[in-house]
Coordinates of C-alpha atoms and ligand atoms in Angstrom, one line a residue:
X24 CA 0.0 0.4 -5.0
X25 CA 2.2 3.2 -6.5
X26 CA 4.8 1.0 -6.7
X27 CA 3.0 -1.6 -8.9
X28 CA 1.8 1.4 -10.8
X29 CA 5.6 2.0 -11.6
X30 CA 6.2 -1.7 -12.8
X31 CA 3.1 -1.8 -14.8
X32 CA 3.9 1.5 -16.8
X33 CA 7.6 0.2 -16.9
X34 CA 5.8 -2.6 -18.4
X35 CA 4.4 -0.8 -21.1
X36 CA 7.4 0.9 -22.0
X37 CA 9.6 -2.0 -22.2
X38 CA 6.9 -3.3 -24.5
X39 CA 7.1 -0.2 -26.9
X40 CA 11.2 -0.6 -27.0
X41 CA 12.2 1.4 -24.3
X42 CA 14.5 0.9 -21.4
X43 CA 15.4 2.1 -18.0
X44 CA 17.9 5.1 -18.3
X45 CA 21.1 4.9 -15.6
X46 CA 20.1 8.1 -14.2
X47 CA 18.0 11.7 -14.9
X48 CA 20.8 13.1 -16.8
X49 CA 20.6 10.0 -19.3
X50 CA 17.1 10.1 -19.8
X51 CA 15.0 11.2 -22.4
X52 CA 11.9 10.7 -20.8
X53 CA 11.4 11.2 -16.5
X54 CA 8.1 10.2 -14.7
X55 CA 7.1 11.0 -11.5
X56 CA 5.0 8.5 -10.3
X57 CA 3.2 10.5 -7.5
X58 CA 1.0 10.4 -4.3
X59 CA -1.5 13.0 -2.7
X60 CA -2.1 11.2 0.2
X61 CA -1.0 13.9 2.5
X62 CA 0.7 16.7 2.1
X63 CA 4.2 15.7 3.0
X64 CA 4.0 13.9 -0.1
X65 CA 3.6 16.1 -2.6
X66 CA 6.1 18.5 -0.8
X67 CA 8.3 15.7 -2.2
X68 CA 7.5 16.3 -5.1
X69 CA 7.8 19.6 -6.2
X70 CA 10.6 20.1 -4.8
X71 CA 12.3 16.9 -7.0
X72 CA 10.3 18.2 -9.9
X73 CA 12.0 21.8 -9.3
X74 CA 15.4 19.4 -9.2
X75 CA 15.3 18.5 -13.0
X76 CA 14.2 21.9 -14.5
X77 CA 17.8 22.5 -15.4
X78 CA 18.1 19.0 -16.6
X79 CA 15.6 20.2 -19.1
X80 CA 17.6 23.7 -19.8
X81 CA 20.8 21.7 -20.4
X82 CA 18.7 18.9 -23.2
X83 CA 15.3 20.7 -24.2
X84 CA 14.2 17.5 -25.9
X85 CA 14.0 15.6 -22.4
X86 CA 10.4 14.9 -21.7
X87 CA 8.7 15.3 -18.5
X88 CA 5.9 13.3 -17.3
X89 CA 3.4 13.9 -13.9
X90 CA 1.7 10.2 -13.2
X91 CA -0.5 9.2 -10.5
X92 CA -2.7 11.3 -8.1
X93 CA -0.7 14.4 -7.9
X94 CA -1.6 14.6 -11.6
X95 CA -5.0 13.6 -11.3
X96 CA -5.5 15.9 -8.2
X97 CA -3.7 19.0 -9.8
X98 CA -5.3 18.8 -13.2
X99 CA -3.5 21.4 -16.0
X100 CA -2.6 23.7 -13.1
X101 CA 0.4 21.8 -13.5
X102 CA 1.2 22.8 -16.2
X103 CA 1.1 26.4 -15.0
X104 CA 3.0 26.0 -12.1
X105 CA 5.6 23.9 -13.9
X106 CA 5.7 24.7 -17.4
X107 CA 8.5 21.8 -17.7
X108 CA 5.8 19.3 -17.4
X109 CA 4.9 17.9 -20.4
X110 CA 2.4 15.4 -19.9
X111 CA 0.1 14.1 -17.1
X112 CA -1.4 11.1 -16.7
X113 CA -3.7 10.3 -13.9
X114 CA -3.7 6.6 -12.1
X115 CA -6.9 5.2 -14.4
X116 CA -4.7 6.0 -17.7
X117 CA -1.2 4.7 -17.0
X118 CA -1.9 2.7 -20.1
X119 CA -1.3 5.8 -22.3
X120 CA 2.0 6.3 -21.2
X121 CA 2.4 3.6 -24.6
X122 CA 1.6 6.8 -26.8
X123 CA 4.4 8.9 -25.6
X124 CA 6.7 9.3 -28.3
X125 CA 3.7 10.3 -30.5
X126 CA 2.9 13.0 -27.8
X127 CA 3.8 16.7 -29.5
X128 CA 3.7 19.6 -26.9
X129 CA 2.0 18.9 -23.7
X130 CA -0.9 16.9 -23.3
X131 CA -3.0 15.2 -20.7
X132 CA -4.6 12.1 -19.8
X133 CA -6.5 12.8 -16.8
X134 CA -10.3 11.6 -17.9
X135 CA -12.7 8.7 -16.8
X136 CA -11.8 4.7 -18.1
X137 CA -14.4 2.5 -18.2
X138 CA -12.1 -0.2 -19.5
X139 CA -9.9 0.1 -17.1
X140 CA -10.9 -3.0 -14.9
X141 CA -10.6 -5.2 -18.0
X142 CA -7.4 -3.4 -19.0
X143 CA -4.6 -5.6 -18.5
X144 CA -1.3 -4.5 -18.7
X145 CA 2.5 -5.9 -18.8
X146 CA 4.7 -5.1 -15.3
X147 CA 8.2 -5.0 -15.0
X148 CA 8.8 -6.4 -11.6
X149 CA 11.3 -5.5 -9.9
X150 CA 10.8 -8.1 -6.5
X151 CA 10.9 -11.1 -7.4
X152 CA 9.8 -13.4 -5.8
X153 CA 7.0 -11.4 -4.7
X154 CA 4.8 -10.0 -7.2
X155 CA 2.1 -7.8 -6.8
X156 CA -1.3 -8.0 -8.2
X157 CA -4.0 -5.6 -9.0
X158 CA -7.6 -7.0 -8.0
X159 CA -9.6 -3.8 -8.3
X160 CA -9.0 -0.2 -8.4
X161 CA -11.2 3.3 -7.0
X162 CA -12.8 3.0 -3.5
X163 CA -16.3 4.2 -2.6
X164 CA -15.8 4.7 0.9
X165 CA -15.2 8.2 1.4
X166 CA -13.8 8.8 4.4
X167 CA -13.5 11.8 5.3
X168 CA -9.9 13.0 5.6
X169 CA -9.5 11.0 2.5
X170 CA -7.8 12.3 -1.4
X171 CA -8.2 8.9 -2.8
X172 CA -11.6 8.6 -4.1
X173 CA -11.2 12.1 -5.7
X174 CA -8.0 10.7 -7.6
X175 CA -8.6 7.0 -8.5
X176 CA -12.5 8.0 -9.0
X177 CA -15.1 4.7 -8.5
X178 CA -14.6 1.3 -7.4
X179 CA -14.0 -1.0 -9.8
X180 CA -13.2 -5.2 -9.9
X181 CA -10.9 -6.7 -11.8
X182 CA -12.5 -9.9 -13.8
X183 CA -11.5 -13.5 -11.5
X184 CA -10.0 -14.7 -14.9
X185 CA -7.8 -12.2 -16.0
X186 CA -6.5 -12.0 -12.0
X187 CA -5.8 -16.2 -12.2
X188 CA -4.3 -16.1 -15.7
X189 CA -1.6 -13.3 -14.8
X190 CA -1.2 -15.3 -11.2
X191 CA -0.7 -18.5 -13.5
X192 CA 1.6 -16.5 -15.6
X193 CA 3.9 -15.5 -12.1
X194 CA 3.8 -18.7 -11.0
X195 CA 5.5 -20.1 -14.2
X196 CA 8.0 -17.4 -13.7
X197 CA 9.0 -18.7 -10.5
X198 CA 7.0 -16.0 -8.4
X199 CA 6.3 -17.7 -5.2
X200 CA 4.5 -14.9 -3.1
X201 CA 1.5 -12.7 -4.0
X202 CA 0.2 -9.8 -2.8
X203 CA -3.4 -8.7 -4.1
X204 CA -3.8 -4.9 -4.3
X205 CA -6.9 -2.8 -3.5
X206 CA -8.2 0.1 -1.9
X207 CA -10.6 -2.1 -0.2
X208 CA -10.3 -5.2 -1.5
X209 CA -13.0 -6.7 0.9
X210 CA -15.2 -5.3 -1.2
X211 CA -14.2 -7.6 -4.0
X212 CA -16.7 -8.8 -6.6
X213 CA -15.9 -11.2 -8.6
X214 CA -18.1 -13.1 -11.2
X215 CA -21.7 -11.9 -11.5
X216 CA -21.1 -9.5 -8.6
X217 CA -21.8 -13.1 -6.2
X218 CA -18.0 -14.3 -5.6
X219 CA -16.1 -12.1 -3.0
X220 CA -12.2 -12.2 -1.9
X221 CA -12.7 -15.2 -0.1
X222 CA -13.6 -17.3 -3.3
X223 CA -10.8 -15.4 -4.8
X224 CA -8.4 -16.4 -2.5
X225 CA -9.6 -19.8 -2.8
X226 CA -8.6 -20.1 -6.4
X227 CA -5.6 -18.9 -6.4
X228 CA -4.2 -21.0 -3.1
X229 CA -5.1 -23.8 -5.7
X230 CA -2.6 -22.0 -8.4
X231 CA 0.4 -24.8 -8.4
X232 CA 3.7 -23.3 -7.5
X233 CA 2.6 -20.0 -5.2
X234 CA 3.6 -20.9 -2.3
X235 CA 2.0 -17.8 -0.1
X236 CA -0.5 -15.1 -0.9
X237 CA -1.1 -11.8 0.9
X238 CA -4.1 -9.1 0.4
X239 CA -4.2 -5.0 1.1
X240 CA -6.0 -3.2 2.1
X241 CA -8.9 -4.6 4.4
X242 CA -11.5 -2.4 5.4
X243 CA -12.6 -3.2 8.8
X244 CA -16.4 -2.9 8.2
X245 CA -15.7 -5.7 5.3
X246 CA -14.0 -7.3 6.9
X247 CA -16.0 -11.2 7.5
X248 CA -16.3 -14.2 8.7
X249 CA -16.1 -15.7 5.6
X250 CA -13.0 -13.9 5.2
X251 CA -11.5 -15.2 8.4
X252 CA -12.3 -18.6 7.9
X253 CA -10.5 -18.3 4.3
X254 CA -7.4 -17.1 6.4
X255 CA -8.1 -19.8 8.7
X256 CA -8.4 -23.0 6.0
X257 CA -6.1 -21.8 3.3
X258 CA -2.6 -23.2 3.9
X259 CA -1.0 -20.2 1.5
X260 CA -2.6 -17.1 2.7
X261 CA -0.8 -16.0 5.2
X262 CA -1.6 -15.6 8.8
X263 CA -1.1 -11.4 8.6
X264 CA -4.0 -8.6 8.1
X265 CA -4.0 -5.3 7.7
X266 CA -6.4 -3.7 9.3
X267 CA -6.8 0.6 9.2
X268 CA -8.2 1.4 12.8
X269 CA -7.9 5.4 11.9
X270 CA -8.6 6.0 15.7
X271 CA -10.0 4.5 18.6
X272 CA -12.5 7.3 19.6
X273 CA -16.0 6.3 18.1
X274 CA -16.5 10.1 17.7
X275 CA -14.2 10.5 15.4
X276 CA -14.8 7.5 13.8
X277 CA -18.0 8.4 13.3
X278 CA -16.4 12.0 11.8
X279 CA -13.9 10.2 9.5
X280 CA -17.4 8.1 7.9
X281 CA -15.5 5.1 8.8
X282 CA -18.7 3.4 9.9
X283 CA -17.8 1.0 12.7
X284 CA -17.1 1.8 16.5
X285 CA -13.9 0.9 18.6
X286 CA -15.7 -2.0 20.1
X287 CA -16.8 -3.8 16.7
X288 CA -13.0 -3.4 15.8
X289 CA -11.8 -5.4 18.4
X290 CA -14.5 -7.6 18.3
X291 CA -13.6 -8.3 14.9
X292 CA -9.9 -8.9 16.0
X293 CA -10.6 -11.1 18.8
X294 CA -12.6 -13.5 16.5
X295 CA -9.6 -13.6 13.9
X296 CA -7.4 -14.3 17.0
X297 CA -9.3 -16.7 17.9
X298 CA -9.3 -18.7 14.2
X299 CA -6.9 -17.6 13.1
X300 CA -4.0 -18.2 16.1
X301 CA -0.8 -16.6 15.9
X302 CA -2.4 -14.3 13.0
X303 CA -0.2 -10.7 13.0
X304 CA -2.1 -7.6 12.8
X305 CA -1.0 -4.2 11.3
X306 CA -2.9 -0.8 11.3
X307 CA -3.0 2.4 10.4
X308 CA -3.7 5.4 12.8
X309 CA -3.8 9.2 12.5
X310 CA -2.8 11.4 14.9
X311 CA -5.4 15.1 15.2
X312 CA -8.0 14.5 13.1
X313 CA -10.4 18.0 13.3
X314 CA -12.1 17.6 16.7
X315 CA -9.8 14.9 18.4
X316 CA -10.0 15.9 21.7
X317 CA -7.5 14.7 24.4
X318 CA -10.4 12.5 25.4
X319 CA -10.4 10.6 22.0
X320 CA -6.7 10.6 21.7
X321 CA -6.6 8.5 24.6
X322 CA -8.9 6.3 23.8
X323 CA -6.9 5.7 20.3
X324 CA -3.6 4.8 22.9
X325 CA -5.9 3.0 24.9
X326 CA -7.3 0.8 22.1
X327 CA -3.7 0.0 21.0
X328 CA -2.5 -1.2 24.5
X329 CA -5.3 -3.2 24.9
X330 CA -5.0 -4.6 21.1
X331 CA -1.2 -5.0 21.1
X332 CA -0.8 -4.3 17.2
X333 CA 2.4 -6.4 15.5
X334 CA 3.3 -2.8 14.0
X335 CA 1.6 0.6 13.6
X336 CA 1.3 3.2 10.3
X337 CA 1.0 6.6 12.1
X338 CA 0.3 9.7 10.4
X339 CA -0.2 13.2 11.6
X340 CA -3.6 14.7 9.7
X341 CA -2.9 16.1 6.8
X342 CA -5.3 18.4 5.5
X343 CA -6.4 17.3 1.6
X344 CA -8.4 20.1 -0.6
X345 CA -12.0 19.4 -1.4
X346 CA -12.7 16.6 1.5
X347 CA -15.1 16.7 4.1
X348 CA -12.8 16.8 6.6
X349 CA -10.8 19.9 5.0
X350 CA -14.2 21.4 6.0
X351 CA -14.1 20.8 9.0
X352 CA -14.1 23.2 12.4
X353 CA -11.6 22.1 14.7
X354 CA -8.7 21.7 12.7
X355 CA -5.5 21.2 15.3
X356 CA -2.5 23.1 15.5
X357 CA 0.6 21.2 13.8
X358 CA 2.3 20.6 17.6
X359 CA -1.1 19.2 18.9
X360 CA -1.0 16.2 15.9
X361 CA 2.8 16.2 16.0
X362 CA 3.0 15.7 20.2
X363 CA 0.2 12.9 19.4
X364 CA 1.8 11.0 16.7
X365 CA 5.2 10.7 19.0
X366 CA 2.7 9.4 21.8
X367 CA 1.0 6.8 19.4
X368 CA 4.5 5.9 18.1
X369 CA 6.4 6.1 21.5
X370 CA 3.5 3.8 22.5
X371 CA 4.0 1.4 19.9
X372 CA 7.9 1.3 19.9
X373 CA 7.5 -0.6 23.2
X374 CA 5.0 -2.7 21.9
X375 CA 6.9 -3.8 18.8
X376 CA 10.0 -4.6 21.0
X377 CA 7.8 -6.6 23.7
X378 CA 6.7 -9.3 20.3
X379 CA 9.7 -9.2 19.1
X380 CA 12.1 -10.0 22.4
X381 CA 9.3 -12.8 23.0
X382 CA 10.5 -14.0 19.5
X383 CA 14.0 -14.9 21.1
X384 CA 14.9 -18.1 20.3
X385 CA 12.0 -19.5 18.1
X386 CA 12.2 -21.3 14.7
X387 CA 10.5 -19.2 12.3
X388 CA 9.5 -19.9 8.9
X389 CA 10.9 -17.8 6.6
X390 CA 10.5 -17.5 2.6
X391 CA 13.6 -15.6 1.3
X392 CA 13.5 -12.5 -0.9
X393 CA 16.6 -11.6 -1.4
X394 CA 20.0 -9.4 0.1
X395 CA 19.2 -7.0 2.8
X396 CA 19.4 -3.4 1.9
X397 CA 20.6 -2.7 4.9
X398 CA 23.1 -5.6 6.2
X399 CA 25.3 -5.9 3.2
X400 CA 26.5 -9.7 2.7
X401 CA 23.0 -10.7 4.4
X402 CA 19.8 -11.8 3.4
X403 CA 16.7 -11.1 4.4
X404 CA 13.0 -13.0 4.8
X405 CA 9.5 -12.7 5.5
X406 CA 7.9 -15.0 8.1
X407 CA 3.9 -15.6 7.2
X408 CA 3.1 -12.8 9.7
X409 CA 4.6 -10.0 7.7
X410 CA 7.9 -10.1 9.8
X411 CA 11.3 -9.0 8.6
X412 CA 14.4 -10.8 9.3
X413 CA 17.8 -10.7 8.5
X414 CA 20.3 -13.5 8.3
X415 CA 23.6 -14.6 7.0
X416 CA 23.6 -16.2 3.5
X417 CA 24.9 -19.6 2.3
X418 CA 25.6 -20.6 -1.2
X419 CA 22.3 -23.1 -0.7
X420 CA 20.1 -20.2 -0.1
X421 CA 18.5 -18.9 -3.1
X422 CA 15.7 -16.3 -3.4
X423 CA 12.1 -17.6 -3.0
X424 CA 13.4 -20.7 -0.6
X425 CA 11.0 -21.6 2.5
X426 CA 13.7 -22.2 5.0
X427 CA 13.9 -22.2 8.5
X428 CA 15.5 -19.1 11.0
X429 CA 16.3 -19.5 14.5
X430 CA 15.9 -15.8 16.1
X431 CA 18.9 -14.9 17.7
X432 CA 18.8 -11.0 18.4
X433 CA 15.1 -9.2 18.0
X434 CA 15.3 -6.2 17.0
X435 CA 12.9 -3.3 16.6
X436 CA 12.2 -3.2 13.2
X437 CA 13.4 -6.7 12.0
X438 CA 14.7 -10.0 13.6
X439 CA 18.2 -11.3 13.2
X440 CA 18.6 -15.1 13.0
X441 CA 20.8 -18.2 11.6
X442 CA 19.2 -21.0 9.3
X443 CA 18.5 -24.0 11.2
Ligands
5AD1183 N1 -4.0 12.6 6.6 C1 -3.3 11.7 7.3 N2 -3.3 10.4 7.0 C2 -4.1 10.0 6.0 N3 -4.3 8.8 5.4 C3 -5.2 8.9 4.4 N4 -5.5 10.2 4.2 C4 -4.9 10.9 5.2 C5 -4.8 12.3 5.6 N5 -5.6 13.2 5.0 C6 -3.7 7.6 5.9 C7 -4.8 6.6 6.5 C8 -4.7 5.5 5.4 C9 -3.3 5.5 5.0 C10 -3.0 4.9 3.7 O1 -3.0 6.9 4.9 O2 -4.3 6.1 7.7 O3 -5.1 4.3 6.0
SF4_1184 FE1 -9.3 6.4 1.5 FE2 -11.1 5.3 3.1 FE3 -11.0 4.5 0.5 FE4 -9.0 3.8 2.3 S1 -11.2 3.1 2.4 S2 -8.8 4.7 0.2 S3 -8.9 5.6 3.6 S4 -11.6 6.6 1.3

């Protein structure tokens, strides 16, 4: 999501004239696009934004802009703490970063926006061919341990037609793959407040020339029949969900206001399996929540042995100011949630492998991005479950291609393979 944020206020700049600098030191204008989902994160942060204060010594007229939630979340303080920080501009006003060469001295853009739902703004992207999509912003859910209602404020859906005239627009690009965007987009409302994500989805697997469409984040609770049979009947969306389990203790689900139980989670997966077959699943997890006894922990490794995730998001609880959690007795010691979050992952790392060894040999669909990062000279793919793999290029192979990939080495992180 913060990534889109950064293409949609690149967006706006390009618009207004401006263009990407080739580094700090050639900028007139740096924005930190920032996160306050846990604490590591904005560790990050300062300590880059400590980085450039002698950038701004050496050229006083460089600018200095704090976007996203650490803004939103730190207010003026900033300001304070920083004085090098000239503006701030929370995630419900990226559309302001148009006014910045107007801005004198510092200023702020932290408030409410009503219009932001109908609000739609230019991106830069940077992936083609994937392209992601904004279909609502905020969440209402308020778990517990959670920042980002505090930040990105109430839930709010983005109208169907504005959603199918930018997907249009991507499509006549030569975008081929589209990922919707959401806190929670299960909670989708679309016209009247009567069509949900499934209608949604419906549309836009009739949009002529996108080939494959994703969707983040699901919400387990949301997360429907009507939903699975849309994954089940739509030939582009592809056979891959997301799905945060948090934990697998219905204590502390019950603690984090997650409002479902270990058991109607994997009820819920077994029916998609069962639909949907073949379909990947991905979660998140975190590791010493206040509370999480060794009792609960194991019933978090437990769930994932018996559930077999395709890949795991771990996180060790990260304490964020002014949630209910924060409130909480029972916080844990940093080497209880650290020893925990090396079980979950040592525990998945085996997992992962087992898939992926069993992948040995297939033929797997693939719809190329682009050159690997990593393996210089290769490129690398996507099957329809969300897997990553890596294989050697031919001058026929271009960017957005559907091709075929035998597997020949599985790997822990990606799959290496030859076209067929
Ligand atoms: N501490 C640790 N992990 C967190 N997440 C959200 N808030 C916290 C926190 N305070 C994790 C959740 C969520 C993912 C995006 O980040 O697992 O699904
Ligand atoms: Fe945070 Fe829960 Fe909303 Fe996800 S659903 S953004 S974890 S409050």
């Amino acid at each position: 999501m913060n990534f889109h944020d950064s293409e949609r206020m690149s967006g706006v700049l390009a618009q207004k004239g401006m263009r990407e600098a080739s580094g700090a030191e050639d900028a007139d204008l740096i924005i930190f696009n920032t996160c306050s989902i846990r604490d590591k994160a904005e560790h990050k942060f300062l300590s880059e934004l400590g980085r450039i204060k002698k950038l701004k010594k050496k050229n006083p007229a460089l600018r200095v802009a704090v976007a996203g939630c650490i803004a939103q979340r730190m207010g003026e303080g900033l300001f304070k703490r920083a004085p090098h920080v000239d503006f701030l501009i929370g995630p419900n006003n990226l559309h302001k970063i148009a006014d910045v060469q107007n801005w004198e001295g510092r200023s702020a853009a932290l408030e409410e926006n009503p219009e932001l739902a109908g609000t739609d703004l230019p991106a830069l992207r940077k992936k083609k061919p994937l392209a992601w999509v904004s279909i609502m912003f905020g969440c209402n859910n308020f778990c517990s341990y959670c920042i980002v209602p505090y930040t990105r404020g109430r839930e709010v859906s983005r109208p169907e037609e504005n959603i199918l005239t930018e997907i249009e627009g991507l499509a006549a690009e030569g975008f081929k793959e589209i990922t919707l965007l959401g806190q929670n987009v299960n909670s989708y409302r679309g016209k009247d407040g009567q069509a949900g994500l499934p209608e949604l989805l419906e549309k836009i697997n009739g949009v002529p020339g996108i080939e494959r469409i994703r969707f983040v984040t699901s919400h387990p609770r949301d997360f429907s029949d009507a939903l699975i049979y849309a994954m089940a009947s739509l030939g582009k969306v592809c056979r891959h969900i997301h799905l945060p389990m948090q934990s697998g203790s219905d204590s502390i689900l019950a603690a984090m206001n997650r409002r479902y139980t270990a058991g109607q989670y994997i009820e819920k997966v077994e029916r998609l399996r069962r639909l949907v077959p073949g379909a990947a699943i991905t979660t998140d997890l975190i590791a010493g929540f206040p509370g999480e006894t060794e009792e609960d922990h194991k019933s978090t490794l437990k769930a994932m042995e018996s559930i077999r995730f395709d890949g795991v998001f771990a996180f060790k609880y990260s304490v964020r100011p002014g949630t209910a959690a924060a409130r909480m007795e029972g916080q844990l010691p940093e080497g209880v949630r650290a020893r925990r979050l090396d079980e979950i992952l040592a525990m998945q790392d085996g997992i992962t492998l087992e898939k992926n060894n069993a992948l040995l040999g297939a033929e797997l669909e693939v719809l190329v991005d682009g050159p690997s990062d990593l393996a210089p000279g290769r490129l690398t793919g996507r099957t329809s479950t969300n897997k990553i793999v890596v294989f050697d290029s031919t001058p026929a192979i271009k960017p957005g291609d559907i091709i075929a990939i035998k597997i020949t080495v599985p790997g822990k992180h990606s799959l290496c393979g030859k076209p067929v």
